[in-house]
Coordinates of C-alpha atoms in Angstrom, one line a residue:
X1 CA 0.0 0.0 0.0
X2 CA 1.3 3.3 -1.1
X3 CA 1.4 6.6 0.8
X4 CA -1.1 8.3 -1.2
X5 CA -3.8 5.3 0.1
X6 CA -2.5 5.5 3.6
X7 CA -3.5 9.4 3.5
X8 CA -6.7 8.8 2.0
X9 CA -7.3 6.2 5.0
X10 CA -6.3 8.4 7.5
X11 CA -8.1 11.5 6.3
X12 CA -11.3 8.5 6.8
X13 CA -10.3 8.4 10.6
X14 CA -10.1 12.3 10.6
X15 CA -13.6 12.4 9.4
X16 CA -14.9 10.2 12.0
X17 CA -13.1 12.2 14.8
X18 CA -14.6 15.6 13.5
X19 CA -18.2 13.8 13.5
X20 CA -17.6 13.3 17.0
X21 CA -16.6 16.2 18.1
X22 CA -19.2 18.3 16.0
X23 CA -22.0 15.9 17.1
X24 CA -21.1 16.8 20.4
X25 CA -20.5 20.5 20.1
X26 CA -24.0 20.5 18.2
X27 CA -25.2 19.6 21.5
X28 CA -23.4 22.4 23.4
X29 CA -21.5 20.3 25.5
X30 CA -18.0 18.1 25.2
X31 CA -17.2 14.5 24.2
X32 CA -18.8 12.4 27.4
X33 CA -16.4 9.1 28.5
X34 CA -17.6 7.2 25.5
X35 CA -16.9 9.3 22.6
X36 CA -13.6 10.3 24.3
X37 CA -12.4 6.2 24.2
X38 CA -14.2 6.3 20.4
X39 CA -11.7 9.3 20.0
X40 CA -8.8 8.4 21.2
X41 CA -8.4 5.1 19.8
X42 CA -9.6 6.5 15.9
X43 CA -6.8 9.1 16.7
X44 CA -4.1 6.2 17.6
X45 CA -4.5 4.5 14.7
X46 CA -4.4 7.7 12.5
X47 CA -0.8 8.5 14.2
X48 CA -0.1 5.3 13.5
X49 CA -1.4 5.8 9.8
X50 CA 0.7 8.8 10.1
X51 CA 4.0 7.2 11.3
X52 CA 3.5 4.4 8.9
X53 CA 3.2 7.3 5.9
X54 CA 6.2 9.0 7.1
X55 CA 8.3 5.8 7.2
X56 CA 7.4 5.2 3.5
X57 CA 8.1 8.6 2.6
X58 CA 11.9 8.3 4.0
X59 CA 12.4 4.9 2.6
X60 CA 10.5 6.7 -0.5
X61 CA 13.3 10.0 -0.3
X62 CA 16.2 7.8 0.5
X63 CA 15.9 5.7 -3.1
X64 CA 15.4 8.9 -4.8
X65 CA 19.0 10.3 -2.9
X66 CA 20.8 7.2 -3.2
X67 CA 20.2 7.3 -7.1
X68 CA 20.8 10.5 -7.6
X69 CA 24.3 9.8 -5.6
X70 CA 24.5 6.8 -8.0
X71 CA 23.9 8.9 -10.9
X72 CA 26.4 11.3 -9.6
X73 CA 29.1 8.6 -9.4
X74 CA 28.1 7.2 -12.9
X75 CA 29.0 10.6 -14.3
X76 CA 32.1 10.8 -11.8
X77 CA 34.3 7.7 -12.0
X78 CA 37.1 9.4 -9.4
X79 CA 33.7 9.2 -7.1
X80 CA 33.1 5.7 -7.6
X81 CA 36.5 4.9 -6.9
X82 CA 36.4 6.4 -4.1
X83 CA 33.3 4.9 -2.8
X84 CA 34.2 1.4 -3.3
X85 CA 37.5 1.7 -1.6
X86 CA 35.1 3.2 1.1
X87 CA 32.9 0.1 1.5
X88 CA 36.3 -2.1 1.2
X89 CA 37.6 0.1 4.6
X90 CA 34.1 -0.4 6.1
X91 CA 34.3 -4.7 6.0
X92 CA 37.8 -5.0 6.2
X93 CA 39.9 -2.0 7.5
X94 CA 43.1 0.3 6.5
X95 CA 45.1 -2.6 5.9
X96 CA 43.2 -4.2 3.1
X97 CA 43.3 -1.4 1.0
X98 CA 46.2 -0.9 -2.1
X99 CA 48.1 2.2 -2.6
X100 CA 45.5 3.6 -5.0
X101 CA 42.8 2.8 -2.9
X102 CA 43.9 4.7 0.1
X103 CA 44.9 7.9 -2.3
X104 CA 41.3 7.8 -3.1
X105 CA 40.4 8.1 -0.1
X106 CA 42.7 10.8 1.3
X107 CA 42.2 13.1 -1.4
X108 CA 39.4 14.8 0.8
X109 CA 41.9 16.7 3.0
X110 CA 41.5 16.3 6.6
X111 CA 40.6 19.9 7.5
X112 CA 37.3 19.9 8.1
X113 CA 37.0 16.6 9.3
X114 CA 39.2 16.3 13.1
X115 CA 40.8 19.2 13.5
X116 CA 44.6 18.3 14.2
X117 CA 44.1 14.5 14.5
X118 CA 44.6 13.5 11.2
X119 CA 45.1 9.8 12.7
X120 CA 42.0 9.4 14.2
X121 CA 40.2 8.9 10.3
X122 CA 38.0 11.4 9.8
X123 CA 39.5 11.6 6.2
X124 CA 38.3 8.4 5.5
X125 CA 34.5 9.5 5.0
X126 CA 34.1 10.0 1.2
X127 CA 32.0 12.9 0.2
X128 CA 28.7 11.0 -1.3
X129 CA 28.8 9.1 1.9
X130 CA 29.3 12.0 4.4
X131 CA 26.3 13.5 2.3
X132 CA 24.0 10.6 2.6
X133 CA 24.5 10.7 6.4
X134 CA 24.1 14.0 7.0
X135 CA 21.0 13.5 4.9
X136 CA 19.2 11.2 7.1
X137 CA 20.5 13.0 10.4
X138 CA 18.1 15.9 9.2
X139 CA 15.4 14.2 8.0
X140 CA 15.1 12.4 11.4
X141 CA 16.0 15.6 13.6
X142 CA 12.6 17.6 13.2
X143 CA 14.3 21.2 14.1
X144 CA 16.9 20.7 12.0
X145 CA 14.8 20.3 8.8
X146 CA 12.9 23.5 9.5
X147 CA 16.2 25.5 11.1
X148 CA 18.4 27.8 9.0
X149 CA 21.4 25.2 8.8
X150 CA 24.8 27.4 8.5
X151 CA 27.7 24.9 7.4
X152 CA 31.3 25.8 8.0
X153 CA 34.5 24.5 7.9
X154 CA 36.4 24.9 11.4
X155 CA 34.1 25.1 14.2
X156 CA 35.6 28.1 15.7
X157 CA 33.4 30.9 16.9
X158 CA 30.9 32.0 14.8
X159 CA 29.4 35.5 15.4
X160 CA 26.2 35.9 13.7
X161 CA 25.2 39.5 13.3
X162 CA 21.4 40.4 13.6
X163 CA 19.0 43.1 13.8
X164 CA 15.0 43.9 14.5
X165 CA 14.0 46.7 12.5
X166 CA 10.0 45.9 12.7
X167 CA 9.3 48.9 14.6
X168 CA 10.3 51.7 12.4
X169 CA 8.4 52.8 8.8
X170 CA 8.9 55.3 6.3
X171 CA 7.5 58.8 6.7
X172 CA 6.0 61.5 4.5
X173 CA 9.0 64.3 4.0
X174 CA 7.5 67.7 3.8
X175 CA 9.3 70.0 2.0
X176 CA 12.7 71.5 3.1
X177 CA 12.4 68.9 6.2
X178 CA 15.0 67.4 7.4
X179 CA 14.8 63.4 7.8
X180 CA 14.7 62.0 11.3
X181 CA 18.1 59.9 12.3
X182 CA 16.7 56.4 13.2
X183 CA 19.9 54.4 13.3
X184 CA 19.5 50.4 13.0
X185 CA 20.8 48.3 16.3
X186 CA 23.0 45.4 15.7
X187 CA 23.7 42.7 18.0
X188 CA 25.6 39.2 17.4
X189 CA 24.4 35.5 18.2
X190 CA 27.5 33.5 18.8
X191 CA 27.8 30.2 17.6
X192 CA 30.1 27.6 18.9
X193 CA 30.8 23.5 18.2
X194 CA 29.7 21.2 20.7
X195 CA 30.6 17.5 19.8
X196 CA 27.7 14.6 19.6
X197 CA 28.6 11.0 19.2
X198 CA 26.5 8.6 18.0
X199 CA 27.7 6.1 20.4
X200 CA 29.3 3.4 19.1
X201 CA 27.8 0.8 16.7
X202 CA 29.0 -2.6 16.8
X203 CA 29.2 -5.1 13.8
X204 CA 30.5 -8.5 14.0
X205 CA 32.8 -9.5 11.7
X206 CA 31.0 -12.7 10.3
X207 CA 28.2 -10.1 8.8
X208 CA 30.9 -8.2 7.5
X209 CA 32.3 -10.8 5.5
X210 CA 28.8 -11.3 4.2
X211 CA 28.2 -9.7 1.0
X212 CA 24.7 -10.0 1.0
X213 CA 24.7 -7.3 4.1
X214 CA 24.2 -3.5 3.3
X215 CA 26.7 -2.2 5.3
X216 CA 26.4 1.5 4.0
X217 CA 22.5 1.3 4.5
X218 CA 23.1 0.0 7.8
X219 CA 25.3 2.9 9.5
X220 CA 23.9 5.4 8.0
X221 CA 20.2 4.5 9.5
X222 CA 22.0 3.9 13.4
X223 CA 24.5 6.7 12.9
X224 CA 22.3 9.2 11.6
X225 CA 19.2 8.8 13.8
X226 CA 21.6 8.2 17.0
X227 CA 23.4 11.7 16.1
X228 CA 19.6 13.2 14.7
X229 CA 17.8 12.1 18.5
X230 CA 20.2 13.7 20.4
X231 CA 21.3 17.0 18.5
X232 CA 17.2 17.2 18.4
X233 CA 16.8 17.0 22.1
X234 CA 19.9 19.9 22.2
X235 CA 17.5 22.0 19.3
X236 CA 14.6 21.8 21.2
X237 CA 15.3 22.6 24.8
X238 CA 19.1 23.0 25.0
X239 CA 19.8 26.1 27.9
X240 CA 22.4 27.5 25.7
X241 CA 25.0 26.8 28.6
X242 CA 28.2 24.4 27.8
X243 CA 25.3 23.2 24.9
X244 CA 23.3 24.9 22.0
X245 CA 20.2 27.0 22.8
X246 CA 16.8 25.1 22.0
X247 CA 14.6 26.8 20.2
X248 CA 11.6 26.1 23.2
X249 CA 14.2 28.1 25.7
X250 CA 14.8 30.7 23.5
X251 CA 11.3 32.0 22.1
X252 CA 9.3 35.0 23.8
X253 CA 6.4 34.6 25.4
X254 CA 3.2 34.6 23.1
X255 CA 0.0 33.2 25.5
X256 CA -0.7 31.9 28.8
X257 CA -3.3 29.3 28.6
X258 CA -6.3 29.4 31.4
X259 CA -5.9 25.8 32.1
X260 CA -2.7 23.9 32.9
X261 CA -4.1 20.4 31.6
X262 CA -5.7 21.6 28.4
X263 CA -5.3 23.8 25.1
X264 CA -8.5 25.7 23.4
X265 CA -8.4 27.0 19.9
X266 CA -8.8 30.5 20.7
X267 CA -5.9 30.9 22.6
X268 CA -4.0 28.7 19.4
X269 CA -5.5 31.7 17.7
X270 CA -3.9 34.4 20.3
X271 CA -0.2 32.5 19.7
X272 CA -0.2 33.1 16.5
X273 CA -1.5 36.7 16.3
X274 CA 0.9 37.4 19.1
X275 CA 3.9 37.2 16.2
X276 CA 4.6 40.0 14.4
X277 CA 3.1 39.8 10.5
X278 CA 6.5 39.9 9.0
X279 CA 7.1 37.0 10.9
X280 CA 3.5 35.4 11.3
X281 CA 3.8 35.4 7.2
X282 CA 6.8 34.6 5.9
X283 CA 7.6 31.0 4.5
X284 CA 8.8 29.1 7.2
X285 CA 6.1 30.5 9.4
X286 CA 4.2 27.6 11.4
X287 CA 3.1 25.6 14.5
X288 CA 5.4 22.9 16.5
X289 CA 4.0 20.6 18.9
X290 CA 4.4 16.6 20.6
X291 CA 2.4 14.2 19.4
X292 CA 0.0 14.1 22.6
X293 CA -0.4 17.8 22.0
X294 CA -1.5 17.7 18.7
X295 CA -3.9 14.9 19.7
X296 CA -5.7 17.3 22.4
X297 CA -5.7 19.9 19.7
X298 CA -7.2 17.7 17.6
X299 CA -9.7 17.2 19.7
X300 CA -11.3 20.7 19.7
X301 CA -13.1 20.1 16.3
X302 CA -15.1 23.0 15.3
X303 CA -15.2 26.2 16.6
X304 CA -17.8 27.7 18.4
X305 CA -17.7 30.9 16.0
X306 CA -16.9 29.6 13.4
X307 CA -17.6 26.9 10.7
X308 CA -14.5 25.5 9.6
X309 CA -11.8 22.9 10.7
X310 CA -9.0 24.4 12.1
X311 CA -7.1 21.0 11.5
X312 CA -6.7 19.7 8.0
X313 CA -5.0 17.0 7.5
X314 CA -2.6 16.7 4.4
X315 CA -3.2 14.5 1.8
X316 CA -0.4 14.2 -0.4
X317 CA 3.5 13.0 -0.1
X318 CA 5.5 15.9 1.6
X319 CA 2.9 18.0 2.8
X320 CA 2.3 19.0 6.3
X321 CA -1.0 18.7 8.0
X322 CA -2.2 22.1 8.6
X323 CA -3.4 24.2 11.9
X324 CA -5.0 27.6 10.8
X325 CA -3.6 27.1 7.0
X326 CA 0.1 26.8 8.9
X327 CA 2.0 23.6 8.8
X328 CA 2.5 21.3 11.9
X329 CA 5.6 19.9 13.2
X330 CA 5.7 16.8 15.1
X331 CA 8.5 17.0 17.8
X332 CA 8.4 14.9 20.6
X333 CA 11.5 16.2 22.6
X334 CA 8.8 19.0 23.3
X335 CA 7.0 19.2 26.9
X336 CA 3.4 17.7 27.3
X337 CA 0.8 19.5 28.6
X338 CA 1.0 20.0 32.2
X339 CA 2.1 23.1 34.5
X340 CA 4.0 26.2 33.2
X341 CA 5.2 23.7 30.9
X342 CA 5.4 25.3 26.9
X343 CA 3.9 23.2 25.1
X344 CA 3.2 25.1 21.3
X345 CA 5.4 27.5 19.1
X346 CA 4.5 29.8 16.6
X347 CA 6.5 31.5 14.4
X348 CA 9.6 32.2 11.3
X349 CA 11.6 29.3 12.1
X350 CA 14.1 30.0 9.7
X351 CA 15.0 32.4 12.4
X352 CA 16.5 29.5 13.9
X353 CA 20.0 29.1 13.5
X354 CA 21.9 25.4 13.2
X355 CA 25.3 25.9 12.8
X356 CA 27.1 22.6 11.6
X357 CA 31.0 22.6 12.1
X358 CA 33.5 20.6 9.7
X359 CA 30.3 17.9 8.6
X360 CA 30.0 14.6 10.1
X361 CA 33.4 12.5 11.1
X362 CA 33.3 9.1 11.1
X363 CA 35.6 6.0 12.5
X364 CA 36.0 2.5 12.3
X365 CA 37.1 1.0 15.8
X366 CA 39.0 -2.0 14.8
X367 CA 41.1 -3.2 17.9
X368 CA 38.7 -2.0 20.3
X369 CA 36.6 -5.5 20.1
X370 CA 38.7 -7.5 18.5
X371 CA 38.5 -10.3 21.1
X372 CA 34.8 -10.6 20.3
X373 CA 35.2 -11.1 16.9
X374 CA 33.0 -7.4 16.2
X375 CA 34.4 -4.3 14.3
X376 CA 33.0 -1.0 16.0
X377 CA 31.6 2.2 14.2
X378 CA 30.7 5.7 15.7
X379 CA 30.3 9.2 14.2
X380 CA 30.6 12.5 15.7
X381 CA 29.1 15.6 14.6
X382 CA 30.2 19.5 15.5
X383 CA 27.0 21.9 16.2
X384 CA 25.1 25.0 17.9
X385 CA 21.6 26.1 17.7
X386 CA 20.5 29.8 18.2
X387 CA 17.6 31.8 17.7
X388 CA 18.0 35.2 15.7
X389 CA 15.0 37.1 16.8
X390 CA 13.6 35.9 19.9
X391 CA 10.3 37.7 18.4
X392 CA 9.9 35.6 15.6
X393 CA 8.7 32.6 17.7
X394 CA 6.5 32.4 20.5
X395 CA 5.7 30.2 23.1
X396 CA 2.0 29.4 24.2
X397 CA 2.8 28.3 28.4
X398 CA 0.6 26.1 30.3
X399 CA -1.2 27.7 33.5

């Protein structure tokens, strides 16, 4: 079954939950014990619908990248050199490789792989491969994929210079009038390079010998999503202390709800009206949320003045489900609803900085385990998350 039937089925189950909830708001009252079990589980199995879609999607968009790296290659012998002596380091280490083979391999420069450690392999990562992994870190790290990513080579200090000029307009000049001075104020968001390992990965070598296994397909689904769960976590509600600045800690304050245990749509409707129109409009304007969030949002149906769905869900590959015509975006490392926690953001998130240092270094660990007959793997990548205007995304807080 394909994504586009999996949609179609879940926008069924979306149906049915908005017949609930509209039955009951018909009635002028909320979903009583039974309806509320009736919800929930039809809202389970549409996030399961959901997960299921975005699975097939990423197995859909990882095809498409690995031909297009294939195609790349095809077109690029030096690159396909260079690969296979790659997958030949992966099963069976430095020492199998020829002269030629380990040329292809260090033609990268080791620069922007471990600064100063040149022995410690980060020039072993060939570029296609590096790009692959990097590819499925972001897809699984949620703020990354909406962030303003800022790659660099070293991971020294990076100021980055910004200003808020919202506040002043052009004015009618009379005649013979001198302009008013309104000078601009700049101000600088440094970014550093804080180091996250994947952990290590551990492959014995009986699989490795086996041709059959996809090795390259293998790390780059445990390295990348290792790497893409914890930088995430960092993105979302890092202090900015010794470790990047989630984007959670460093919105402004947009709505207080009434109720620390529950959302309603009206004060969905103050978040976003809180944010400035500049911001409120622009591209990568739109809502983030946890999955339990979204499923009490979900659960307001219809407004009470109004007539239309403030929830549509999307129905086609790539598209976001919508909340007030603004995209959604899932991210669990968010807080649930409960006390003062903040629990929905609004805003510009490409005013959201990621700074990636030196792309992702990679090693193969092959003494390490060598007693138990397994070859280990880890990765490390160099980031720091920032927000540029704290204005451009707001925070709706729990009671």
């Amino acid at each position: 079954m394909n994504s586009k039937q999996l949609r179609e089925q879940r926008a069924a189950l979306i149906e049915r939950m908005d017949a609930l909830v509209s039955s009951a708001q018909a009635e002028g009252r909320t979903l009583n014990s039974e309806e509320s079990v009736s919800f929930d589980k039809i809202d389970a199995e549409a996030i399961e619908l959901r997960n299921n879609i975005e699975r097939i999607e990423k197995v859909e968009a990882a095809k498409k990248e690995i031909a297009a790296k294939q195609e790349e290659r095809a077109a690029a012998p030096q690159k396909v050199e260079s690969r296979a002596a790659f997958a030949k380091y992966l099963r069976s280490g430095m020492g199998a490789l020829n002269a030629e083979e380990r040329h292809a391999l260090e033609l990268r420069g080791t620069d922007t792989q471990i600064v100063g450690t040149d022995s410690l392999g980060g020039y072993l990562v060939p570029e296609d491969f590096s790009n692959i992994l990097d590819v499925a870190s972001k897809f699984t790290g949620v703020v990354e994929q909406v962030a303003q990513v800022i790659n660099t080579n070293s991971g020294a200090l990076l100021p980055y210079p910004t200003v808020d000029d919202t506040s002043v307009s052009g004015a009618i000049l009379s005649e013979a009038t001198a302009p008013a001075v309104s000078d601009m104020t700049f101000s600088a968001v440094n970014l550093n390079a804080y180091n996250y390992s994947s952990g290590i990965v551990k492959v014995s070598r009986q699989l490795l010998q086996d041709g059959a296994f996809n090795l390259d397909a293998f790390l780059v689904d445990a390295l990348g999503g290792r790497i893409a769960r914890g930088t995430n976590a960092s993105f979302t509600t890092g202090t900015g202390s010794s470790q990047p600045k989630g984007v959670v800690v460093g919105s402004a304050a947009g709505k207080t709800a009434a109720s620390a245990t529950a959302i309603t749509a009206a004060e969905l409707l103050d978040l976003m009206y809180s944010v400035d129109p500049s911001y409120r409009n622009a591209a990568g304007a739109g809502f983030m949320m946890k999955d339990s969030t979204l499923a009490a949002v979900r659960k307001l149906g219809l407004g009470s003045a109004n007539d239309f769905p403030i929830f549509v869900p999307a129905m086609n590959p790539g598209e976001k489900d919508m909340l007030y015509g603004k995209p959604i975006h899932i991210n669990n490392d968010m807080a649930a609803i409960a006390t003062t926690n903040k629990t929905v953001l609004f805003g510009d998130f490409s005013k959201f900085v990621v700074r990636v240092a030196g792309g992702l270094q990679f090693l193969r660990l092959d003494e390490r385990f060598a007693d138990a007959l397994v070859v280990g793997y880890i990765a490390y990548k160099r980031v720091d998350s920032n927000i540029l205007q704290a204005n451009a995304i707001k925070h709706l807080v729990q009671a």
